[in-house]
XYZ file of C-alpha atoms in Angstrom:
716
model
C 82.588 169.160 115.917
C 82.168 166.412 113.356
C 78.925 166.128 111.433
C 77.255 162.727 110.993
C 76.876 161.272 107.559
C 73.372 160.407 108.715
C 71.601 160.973 112.053
C 72.569 158.463 114.725
C 70.619 155.253 114.006
C 67.761 154.061 116.186
C 68.851 150.532 117.120
C 65.995 148.294 116.112
C 66.776 144.842 114.716
C 66.544 145.931 111.073
C 68.757 148.930 111.726
C 71.325 146.824 113.570
C 71.414 144.384 110.662
C 71.763 147.198 108.129
C 74.528 148.917 110.105
C 76.355 145.608 110.616
C 76.279 144.712 106.933
C 77.286 148.243 105.939
C 80.160 148.284 108.435
C 81.430 144.906 107.227
C 81.279 145.953 103.580
C 83.031 149.227 104.383
C 85.701 147.364 106.370
C 86.374 144.798 103.627
C 86.495 147.546 100.975
C 88.966 149.605 103.041
C 91.227 146.582 103.620
C 91.086 145.628 99.948
C 92.024 149.137 98.822
C 94.797 149.503 101.415
C 96.442 146.198 100.487
C 95.948 146.805 96.764
C 97.592 150.233 96.827
C 100.459 148.972 99.000
C 100.993 146.054 96.615
C 100.969 148.503 93.709
C 103.679 150.681 95.275
C 105.879 147.861 96.606
C 105.723 145.594 93.561
C 108.412 143.452 91.923
C 111.819 143.753 93.610
C 110.229 145.609 96.525
C 108.084 142.606 97.507
C 110.649 141.742 100.184
C 109.336 144.674 102.239
C 105.686 144.256 101.247
C 104.765 142.637 104.567
C 106.101 145.558 106.574
C 104.705 148.011 104.006
C 101.183 146.589 104.325
C 101.402 146.798 108.125
C 102.532 150.416 107.883
C 99.752 151.139 105.383
C 97.145 149.800 107.811
C 98.415 152.111 110.554
C 98.544 155.088 108.206
C 95.035 154.424 106.856
C 93.580 154.120 110.383
C 95.249 157.352 111.538
C 94.250 159.203 108.367
C 90.546 158.342 108.550
C 90.340 159.254 112.255
C 92.132 162.616 111.934
C 90.244 163.554 108.764
C 86.909 162.636 110.333
C 87.546 165.035 113.198
C 88.490 167.995 110.987
C 86.368 167.899 107.823
C 83.333 170.140 107.712
C 81.697 168.010 105.047
C 81.453 164.333 105.996
C 84.274 162.549 104.235
C 86.202 159.347 104.857
C 89.862 159.974 104.049
C 91.853 157.015 102.733
C 94.888 156.417 100.494
C 94.074 157.116 96.840
C 94.855 155.221 93.657
C 96.037 158.338 91.777
C 98.633 159.294 94.371
C 99.551 155.636 94.948
C 100.416 155.441 91.268
C 102.769 158.431 91.558
C 104.362 156.900 94.650
C 104.769 153.648 92.699
C 106.600 155.586 89.967
C 108.935 157.000 92.619
C 109.513 153.579 94.174
C 110.334 152.154 90.733
C 112.801 154.999 90.224
C 114.489 154.172 93.518
C 114.758 150.507 92.519
C 116.449 151.562 89.279
C 119.022 153.811 90.997
C 120.012 152.020 94.194
C 121.220 148.634 95.385
C 118.693 145.913 96.156
C 119.330 145.918 99.913
C 118.637 149.642 100.087
C 115.683 149.851 97.704
C 112.988 148.654 100.133
C 113.842 150.876 103.116
C 114.423 153.860 100.794
C 111.013 153.356 99.168
C 109.297 153.193 102.568
C 111.052 156.420 103.545
C 110.051 158.017 100.228
C 106.364 157.198 100.769
C 106.417 158.498 104.359
C 108.315 161.669 103.426
C 106.203 162.322 100.334
C 102.969 161.963 102.285
C 104.161 164.219 105.103
C 105.451 166.984 102.820
C 102.304 166.801 100.708
C 100.264 167.200 103.885
C 102.232 170.280 104.888
C 101.791 171.861 101.446
C 98.041 171.153 101.334
C 97.627 172.473 104.881
C 99.323 175.731 103.869
C 97.047 175.926 100.817
C 94.041 175.750 103.105
C 95.470 178.298 105.535
C 96.199 180.693 102.641
C 92.706 180.062 101.206
C 94.059 178.861 97.882
C 91.463 176.165 97.326
C 89.881 177.932 94.372
C 93.025 177.695 92.213
C 92.260 174.069 91.383
C 89.116 175.174 89.575
C 91.253 176.775 86.876
C 92.715 173.491 85.634
C 91.749 172.900 81.976
C 89.051 170.251 81.800
C 90.759 168.456 78.922
C 93.999 168.113 80.917
C 92.086 166.795 83.915
C 90.219 164.305 81.719
C 93.451 163.186 80.066
C 95.150 162.841 83.429
C 92.342 160.631 84.755
C 92.276 158.527 81.594
C 96.065 158.103 81.712
C 95.747 157.172 85.375
C 93.230 154.499 84.398
C 95.601 153.109 81.758
C 98.521 152.975 84.187
C 96.369 151.432 86.921
C 95.329 148.684 84.512
C 98.980 148.006 83.711
C 99.734 148.108 87.437
C 97.119 145.407 88.055
C 98.651 143.176 85.392
C 102.132 143.867 86.751
C 100.953 142.839 90.216
C 99.759 139.386 89.182
C 102.782 138.784 86.925
C 105.166 140.090 89.618
C 107.018 142.150 87.032
C 106.789 145.529 85.331
C 104.519 145.528 82.280
C 104.331 148.424 79.827
C 104.031 148.986 76.105
C 107.697 148.090 75.644
C 107.356 144.816 77.586
C 104.027 143.634 76.214
C 105.591 140.239 75.466
C 105.198 139.425 79.167
C 101.445 139.200 78.590
C 101.823 136.194 76.303
C 104.701 134.448 78.012
C 104.174 130.896 79.227
C 101.271 130.678 81.666
C 100.998 134.483 81.945
C 97.546 134.765 80.376
C 95.845 132.640 83.038
C 97.366 134.840 85.730
C 96.303 138.274 84.522
C 93.115 137.413 82.602
C 90.984 136.604 85.724
C 91.999 139.910 87.359
C 91.183 141.955 84.247
C 87.935 140.025 83.788
C 87.001 140.757 87.414
C 87.770 144.457 86.938
C 85.785 144.594 83.701
C 82.846 142.766 85.287
C 82.721 145.152 88.256
C 82.965 148.130 85.877
C 80.068 146.972 83.721
C 77.885 145.966 86.675
C 78.516 149.198 88.582
C 77.417 151.180 85.524
C 74.202 149.205 85.179
C 73.323 149.021 88.859
C 73.579 151.414 91.799
C 73.919 148.590 94.335
C 76.656 149.107 96.903
C 77.201 145.358 97.123
C 78.845 144.993 93.706
C 82.456 145.693 94.723
C 82.505 143.827 98.059
C 80.393 141.057 96.521
C 82.893 140.667 93.694
C 85.760 140.489 96.207
C 83.980 137.760 98.196
C 83.060 135.895 95.010
C 86.614 135.953 93.675
C 88.023 134.815 96.999
C 85.543 131.946 97.220
C 85.950 131.062 93.539
C 89.730 130.923 93.848
C 89.665 128.453 96.731
C 86.907 126.392 95.117
C 89.091 126.199 92.015
C 92.034 125.065 94.145
C 89.888 122.334 95.687
C 88.338 121.118 92.423
C 91.681 121.098 90.614
C 93.271 119.024 93.357
C 95.864 121.718 93.933
C 96.906 123.265 97.251
C 97.831 126.569 98.800
C 101.506 125.566 98.681
C 101.320 124.898 94.933
C 99.483 128.170 94.344
C 102.144 129.970 96.357
C 104.923 128.313 94.357
C 103.231 129.396 91.105
C 103.059 133.015 92.280
C 99.262 133.098 92.555
C 99.174 134.283 96.164
C 99.970 137.636 97.673
C 102.664 136.021 99.823
C 104.940 134.696 100.951
C 106.212 137.732 102.753
C 109.671 137.869 104.295
C 109.809 137.423 108.036
C 109.510 140.995 109.115
C 107.355 143.148 111.346
C 106.995 146.725 112.474
C 109.750 145.981 114.997
C 112.187 145.756 112.077
C 111.596 149.373 111.046
C 114.450 150.861 113.123
C 116.926 148.663 111.240
C 115.676 150.080 107.953
C 116.889 153.591 108.772
C 120.511 152.617 108.300
C 119.671 151.161 104.873
C 118.093 154.312 103.417
C 119.857 155.628 100.313
C 119.447 159.337 100.899
C 120.811 160.289 97.488
C 118.279 158.054 95.709
C 115.576 159.400 98.016
C 116.438 163.013 97.177
C 116.419 162.238 93.443
C 112.643 161.674 93.579
C 111.789 165.217 94.739
C 110.079 166.128 91.414
C 107.416 163.523 92.157
C 106.620 165.244 95.447
C 105.993 168.413 93.424
C 103.535 166.351 91.399
C 101.856 164.869 94.480
C 100.936 168.268 95.909
C 98.746 169.561 93.027
C 97.292 166.076 92.463
C 96.241 165.872 96.097
C 94.978 169.444 96.101
C 92.923 169.010 92.952
C 91.770 165.482 93.750
C 90.594 166.496 97.208
C 88.693 169.516 95.896
C 87.086 167.507 93.108
C 86.003 164.776 95.500
C 84.709 167.252 98.048
C 82.788 169.058 95.298
C 81.235 165.743 94.296
C 80.309 164.933 97.890
C 78.854 168.409 98.376
C 76.542 167.843 95.417
C 75.715 164.229 96.306
C 75.045 164.823 100.006
C 73.416 168.217 99.351
C 75.468 169.825 102.099
C 77.507 172.986 101.779
C 81.163 172.797 102.696
C 84.134 175.056 103.316
C 86.822 173.975 100.852
C 89.621 175.733 102.712
C 88.671 173.907 105.916
C 88.551 170.648 103.981
C 92.021 171.332 102.586
C 93.339 171.937 106.080
C 91.788 168.628 107.137
C 93.402 166.835 104.189
C 96.736 168.438 105.041
C 96.713 167.461 108.726
C 95.426 163.922 108.028
C 98.239 163.368 105.506
C 100.820 164.722 107.919
C 99.557 162.306 110.567
C 99.380 159.433 108.108
C 102.823 160.220 106.688
C 104.441 160.247 110.119
C 103.127 156.700 110.578
C 104.379 155.651 107.126
C 101.086 155.785 105.243
C 100.577 156.928 101.657
C 98.866 160.066 100.363
C 95.076 160.229 100.550
C 91.965 162.370 100.787
C 88.192 161.780 101.122
C 86.890 158.950 98.938
C 83.537 159.509 97.251
C 82.717 155.799 97.024
C 83.285 154.903 100.667
C 81.599 158.086 101.925
C 78.469 157.510 99.835
C 78.523 153.811 100.735
C 78.389 154.713 104.428
C 75.676 157.274 103.784
C 73.480 154.772 101.914
C 73.754 152.241 104.724
C 72.746 154.914 107.228
C 76.094 154.927 109.032
C 76.951 157.954 111.095
C 80.395 159.380 110.699
C 81.341 157.757 114.010
C 80.305 154.285 112.838
C 81.883 154.660 109.413
C 85.192 155.935 110.793
C 85.231 153.247 113.468
C 84.555 150.469 110.953
C 87.504 151.472 108.773
C 89.908 152.136 111.647
C 89.053 148.905 113.496
C 89.308 146.886 110.275
C 92.787 148.257 109.575
C 93.992 147.750 113.136
C 92.436 144.272 113.215
C 94.216 143.309 109.982
C 97.459 144.661 111.459
C 97.097 142.628 114.672
C 96.308 139.436 112.774
C 99.593 139.901 110.965
C 100.633 139.156 107.423
C 100.463 135.369 107.857
C 96.749 135.461 107.053
C 97.379 137.791 104.127
C 99.916 135.461 102.518
C 97.194 133.017 101.465
C 95.110 135.681 99.693
C 95.178 135.469 95.868
C 96.959 138.256 93.984
C 94.252 138.253 91.334
C 91.626 139.540 93.776
C 93.566 142.660 94.696
C 94.788 143.087 91.141
C 91.123 142.894 90.121
C 90.272 145.801 92.428
C 93.046 147.881 90.850
C 91.957 146.805 87.352
C 88.408 147.905 88.176
C 89.622 151.365 89.201
C 91.642 151.662 86.006
C 88.937 150.361 83.653
C 86.290 152.526 85.305
C 88.417 155.621 84.678
C 89.069 154.602 81.068
C 85.387 153.981 80.388
C 84.369 157.226 82.082
C 86.820 159.534 80.335
C 87.277 157.846 76.969
C 83.684 156.749 76.340
C 81.100 158.267 78.683
C 82.500 161.812 78.672
C 83.309 161.755 74.946
C 80.022 163.386 73.950
C 80.661 166.249 76.376
C 84.008 167.203 74.833
C 84.907 169.068 71.687
C 87.017 167.174 69.160
C 90.105 169.193 70.038
C 89.712 168.507 73.761
C 89.140 164.793 73.181
C 92.224 164.670 70.948
C 94.256 166.120 73.823
C 92.878 163.424 76.139
C 94.009 160.698 73.729
C 97.372 162.428 73.327
C 97.941 162.424 77.095
C 97.078 158.710 77.330
C 99.429 157.940 74.430
C 102.207 159.977 76.053
C 101.696 158.114 79.326
C 102.066 154.825 77.452
C 105.137 155.888 75.474
C 107.030 158.262 77.758
C 105.644 157.903 81.279
C 103.189 159.564 83.620
C 105.076 162.789 84.324
C 105.812 163.388 80.640
C 102.122 162.898 79.864
C 101.007 165.488 82.417
C 103.676 167.956 81.273
C 102.684 167.441 77.652
C 99.027 167.939 78.559
C 99.682 171.311 80.173
C 101.939 172.422 77.313
C 99.398 171.501 74.629
C 96.554 173.046 76.680
C 98.606 176.238 76.963
C 99.157 176.227 73.192
C 95.427 175.704 72.654
C 94.757 178.637 74.961
C 97.237 180.868 73.151
C 95.779 179.916 69.771
C 92.222 180.494 70.986
C 93.006 183.764 72.726
C 94.932 185.005 69.702
C 91.653 184.803 67.785
C 89.837 186.676 70.529
C 88.844 190.167 69.407
C 89.936 192.611 72.118
C 87.786 195.365 70.611
C 84.745 195.775 72.827
C 83.217 198.499 70.648
C 84.258 200.380 67.532
C 82.500 203.696 67.022
C 83.158 207.173 65.662
C 82.946 210.635 67.155
C 79.664 211.086 65.311
C 78.084 208.668 67.795
C 80.403 208.358 70.800
C 80.829 211.751 72.412
C 82.253 213.320 75.519
C 80.061 214.409 78.403
C 80.217 218.061 77.232
C 76.747 219.368 76.326
C 77.334 221.482 73.247
C 75.110 223.812 71.274
C 72.875 222.635 68.457
C 75.238 223.975 65.775
C 78.280 222.269 67.305
C 76.313 219.071 67.803
C 75.232 219.066 64.175
C 78.785 219.728 63.014
C 80.193 216.869 65.123
C 77.445 214.551 63.883
C 78.420 215.321 60.302
C 82.215 215.431 60.624
C 82.723 213.021 63.516
C 82.871 210.038 61.145
C 86.494 210.961 60.534
C 87.458 210.106 64.140
C 87.500 206.365 64.949
C 87.207 205.156 68.543
C 88.336 201.671 69.620
C 87.468 200.526 73.141
C 89.473 197.446 74.185
C 88.674 194.851 76.828
C 90.170 191.703 78.349
C 93.908 191.072 78.215
C 95.973 192.190 75.234
C 98.961 189.950 74.606
C 101.168 189.148 71.628
C 98.607 187.186 69.603
C 95.596 189.442 70.060
C 97.802 192.566 69.976
C 99.043 191.664 66.514
C 95.493 190.952 65.372
C 94.349 194.345 66.657
C 97.185 196.185 64.904
C 96.245 194.479 61.632
C 92.601 195.408 62.126
C 93.471 199.076 62.630
C 95.689 199.020 59.538
C 92.844 197.637 57.408
C 90.456 200.234 58.823
C 92.897 203.014 57.946
C 93.211 201.732 54.401
C 89.440 201.418 53.972
C 88.268 204.632 55.681
C 89.287 208.307 55.557
C 90.115 208.790 59.222
C 91.839 211.930 60.451
C 92.168 210.738 64.043
C 92.050 207.456 65.976
C 91.403 207.076 69.706
C 92.316 203.777 71.411
C 90.801 203.432 74.878
C 92.726 200.917 76.993
C 90.818 201.355 80.261
C 89.069 197.974 79.878
C 92.310 195.998 79.593
C 93.642 193.934 82.479
C 97.245 194.533 81.521
C 99.845 195.106 78.814
C 103.175 193.518 78.028
C 106.099 194.438 75.798
C 104.492 192.779 72.762
C 101.443 195.013 73.222
C 103.624 198.118 73.354
C 105.251 197.008 70.106
C 101.826 196.541 68.472
C 100.717 200.026 69.604
C 103.959 201.437 68.295
C 103.215 199.829 64.917
C 99.801 201.503 64.915
C 101.390 204.846 65.866
C 103.893 204.526 63.023
C 101.152 203.667 60.518
C 99.058 206.633 61.672
C 102.052 208.995 61.676
C 103.040 208.084 58.141
C 99.505 208.846 56.952
C 99.103 212.072 58.922
C 96.490 210.560 61.259
C 96.439 211.670 64.894
C 96.582 208.740 67.359
C 95.486 209.176 70.991
C 95.618 206.653 73.834
C 93.418 206.847 76.904
C 92.899 204.920 80.099
C 96.432 203.514 80.406
C 97.170 202.181 83.864
C 100.160 203.660 85.634
C 102.569 200.811 84.871
C 101.508 200.672 81.208
C 101.882 204.442 80.847
C 105.380 204.232 82.327
C 106.272 201.396 79.962
C 104.948 203.365 76.984
C 106.850 206.498 78.000
C 110.075 204.513 78.357
C 109.534 203.090 74.874
C 109.787 206.565 73.262
C 107.776 206.003 70.056
C 108.961 207.674 66.840
C 105.693 209.567 66.470
C 104.508 211.366 69.663
C 101.220 210.009 70.963
C 99.178 212.018 73.490
C 97.995 210.086 76.561
C 94.707 210.926 78.278
C 93.655 209.744 81.745
C 90.286 208.474 80.499
C 88.168 208.128 77.368
C 86.094 211.231 78.073
C 89.198 213.433 78.183
C 90.345 212.013 74.837
C 86.896 212.543 73.304
C 86.650 216.101 74.586
C 90.069 216.935 73.142
C 89.159 215.355 69.794
C 85.896 217.337 69.686
C 87.761 220.558 70.380
C 90.286 219.838 67.622
C 87.513 219.020 65.174
C 85.449 222.095 66.093
C 88.521 224.305 65.746
C 88.525 223.452 62.040
C 84.949 224.767 61.662
C 84.128 228.453 61.235
C 81.092 228.389 63.540
C 82.163 230.745 66.294
C 80.348 233.862 65.112
C 77.308 231.970 63.891
C 77.148 230.060 67.146
C 77.369 233.177 69.226
C 74.553 234.708 67.183
C 72.464 231.538 67.604
C 72.941 231.605 71.365
C 72.006 235.278 71.520
C 68.979 234.682 69.320
C 67.748 231.831 71.497
C 68.198 233.778 74.710
C 66.530 236.846 73.224
C 63.642 234.718 71.956
C 63.055 233.278 75.390
C 63.512 236.608 77.111
C 61.627 238.790 74.632
C 58.242 238.496 76.259
C 59.286 237.047 79.599
C 58.254 239.070 82.630
C 60.705 239.505 85.441
C 58.703 237.048 87.518
C 59.314 234.261 84.956
C 62.990 233.759 85.823
C 65.753 234.642 88.208
C 69.119 235.855 87.007
C 71.923 234.123 88.935
C 75.693 234.615 88.826
C 78.251 232.177 90.245
C 81.985 232.215 90.596
C 84.166 229.276 89.534
C 83.782 226.413 92.004
C 80.397 227.451 93.356
C 77.537 224.944 93.280
C 74.284 225.800 91.554
C 72.305 222.750 92.753
C 73.238 219.800 94.939
C 72.697 216.131 94.200
C 69.554 214.867 95.972
C 67.817 218.263 96.208
C 64.060 218.319 95.555
C 63.949 221.446 93.367
C 62.165 221.442 89.980
C 63.623 224.551 88.320
C 65.781 224.284 85.215
C 68.295 226.718 83.836
C 69.404 228.474 80.671
C 73.179 228.915 80.711
C 73.725 232.452 79.403
C 77.514 232.519 79.737
C 80.343 230.453 81.156
C 80.651 226.682 81.737
C 78.991 224.237 84.157
C 79.718 220.634 84.994
C 77.406 217.937 86.349
C 79.039 215.578 88.831
C 77.860 212.560 90.819
C 79.203 211.652 94.250
C 80.835 208.220 94.557
C 80.794 205.996 97.666
C 84.414 207.019 98.350
C 83.226 210.670 98.449
C 85.002 211.589 95.215
C 83.086 213.265 92.374
C 82.596 211.786 88.894
C 81.892 214.261 86.059
C 78.983 213.032 83.934
C 78.419 216.125 81.750
C 79.723 219.580 80.898
C 77.613 222.476 79.618
C 78.573 225.459 77.480
C 76.789 228.763 76.843
C 73.286 228.337 75.444
C 72.663 224.952 77.079
C 69.469 224.111 78.939
C 70.404 222.413 82.218
C 68.589 220.523 84.972
C 65.370 219.704 83.128
C 65.368 216.024 84.236
C 64.369 216.927 87.795
C 61.118 218.386 86.465
C 60.272 216.035 83.619
C 61.475 212.960 85.486
C 59.646 213.912 88.696
C 62.717 213.049 90.751
C 65.344 214.652 92.938
C 68.524 216.082 91.476
C 70.575 213.183 90.064
C 73.791 215.256 90.016
C 75.294 218.429 91.383
C 75.834 221.422 89.040
C 79.155 223.180 89.683
C 80.496 226.308 87.944
C 83.769 225.657 86.106
C 84.111 229.353 85.209
C 82.245 232.479 86.200
C 78.736 231.845 84.914
C 75.422 233.588 84.463
C 72.252 231.483 84.375
C 68.543 232.112 84.113
C 66.467 229.995 86.494
C 62.971 229.054 85.289
C 60.090 227.608 87.292
C 58.152 225.487 84.744
C 55.080 225.248 86.968
C 54.884 229.037 87.257
C 55.311 229.379 83.486
C 52.585 226.860 82.737
C 50.161 228.622 85.071
C 50.977 232.267 84.313
C 52.499 232.433 80.826
C 51.453 229.474 78.597
C 53.020 231.047 75.490
C 56.459 231.367 77.088
C 56.074 227.932 78.663
C 55.468 226.479 75.187
C 58.693 228.033 73.891
C 60.660 226.667 76.840
C 59.142 223.183 76.539
C 59.883 223.117 72.802
C 63.517 224.023 73.480
C 63.770 221.219 76.030
C 62.057 218.778 73.654
C 64.569 219.683 70.936
C 67.412 218.969 73.331
C 65.972 215.606 74.427
C 65.348 214.629 70.798
C 68.973 215.386 69.955
C 70.093 213.156 72.803
C 67.821 210.350 71.590
C 69.155 210.625 68.036
C 72.698 210.571 69.376
C 71.990 207.503 71.525
C 70.330 205.693 68.616
C 73.329 206.383 66.407
C 75.702 205.080 69.086
C 73.663 201.911 69.589
C 73.584 201.270 65.851
C 77.384 201.510 65.656
C 77.909 199.303 68.710
C 75.448 196.746 67.359
C 77.203 196.723 64.014
């Protein structure tokens, strides 16, 4: 079901007048654009088929607007576009340059029809595959340069139209040839006037008013100068004369198609597809914001695809919803039905009247419309948007325009993407992939260790550096990271380095080479290098590389940290002292504790002490063995958040936090624990309760100190 641009009008006199004027303006604008774009494509030597081409364009435009109107979710009036018309004009010019004169016209008509149809198929598939969002990744500077270059080429196309010859930077002498100035100057002046007025006023009458004024002014000038239509035609001031031809002649054109020349223009069809895709999405985004209606971009792409297929099969050129015409209809209160009908009837009416009426229309008027489109784009993207762009981006815009002038449209777009890619590489090479750089003194595993071990790691952990990477590591940033690690090694006395790669989106061969350089540097200095968090493909690539110095791989950062802690603690002679400290703490707590103060529990490996979500408030002293705390994930797998060794106090958060168990406690080995009820202790044995609370407070304080140290390193 189509949605109206506005609710159906109530037909009072004022509304009828408003709808009539709006429909007429919309009709004249659609005819002007259709003829202008056809004249742009079939210019110069192709003017012999311009009459037939304009007739075909009217049919294609009528079919396109009707089909698009039925399918778009967001109200949009689909019509041929100046950007795609310019690309089609480039293809037509290429055909003229590579084929005989008698074959150039029919081949160009076939090229436009085929290009539009294939573009429609490609855009339809993009909508079906829900690929609309890819256009949003185009670099803004390339888009701006493309639009500015389009404006430049449209301006040249307008001048070429009135001079009936190709004008570019290498043929600028045509502008000052005898009598040339008075042909192109009025068209450029008209385009400039419309551009300036449209930027000072929001009136929808500016463009159609300028067209009417130029038409009237031209014929008034003919009358006052004592000239005639025949003289104007002889001087090349009129759109005609057109050769005697009609749509009935189309079947005879098939035999005159140069299929080799037609096939040679296939690269331009590859250009038409992304231009149509991006242009349609940009215009629909603009309409969504202007009309304050939400749309479905994939549905809109399907509508653009089908409307182009229908238009292409009738010989029309590539198009998509026009912002100007859609907003024009909306401001005049036209429903989608009225707006679509006005455009379709205008095109069919112009077709039925034939090209005889069109032959007496001045070239300068339609060239002026094209000049306006070109100048408006140049002003928008070279002047208005200048303040919104960085100097580097604006330089790229100017470079694309210059390339379009010197080497052509396709070369300009290719150059724009190449330079934008180089800018991206240069920028990303300066991107620091290191999310955080810490040491083992601050960043620790989830293992809850005793006070003595914690103090030792806090003092000696500075010798273990931890680099956590993020983003995408590629050759530029990989080299920068390897140099950073080398400088850190030279400046600090590290005994071990851990590189956590879990935050990376991917690795390539250059990254493996950079890591190998780091491994070699560490190996030569006797520093242990560990890698963690490698994805499966990256781990396979690293293993196949076979580095000179073996590098242990860990599944995640916690495993690497736990192994580093164990290696560091193995160098300390704290085993006996630690065992004595544990025994002393347990004995201190148990010395005066009555049997009622605690329960002695034993568990085998794999048994659960408490379950996540339980509403118990007891906490535990781990007398022997090892426990782990794990949290259930939505996929029913368990995630280990902490590990506890002998002497640890466990489960205190359920009491002090007044909440249910945040994790399950599972025995990793055979364990013995003492279960305390803090409420019972507080009520029945305040002295013992004080000792227990002090032990818990010491533990929480250690955690806070550890967290503060970590935050200070991350912040640094």
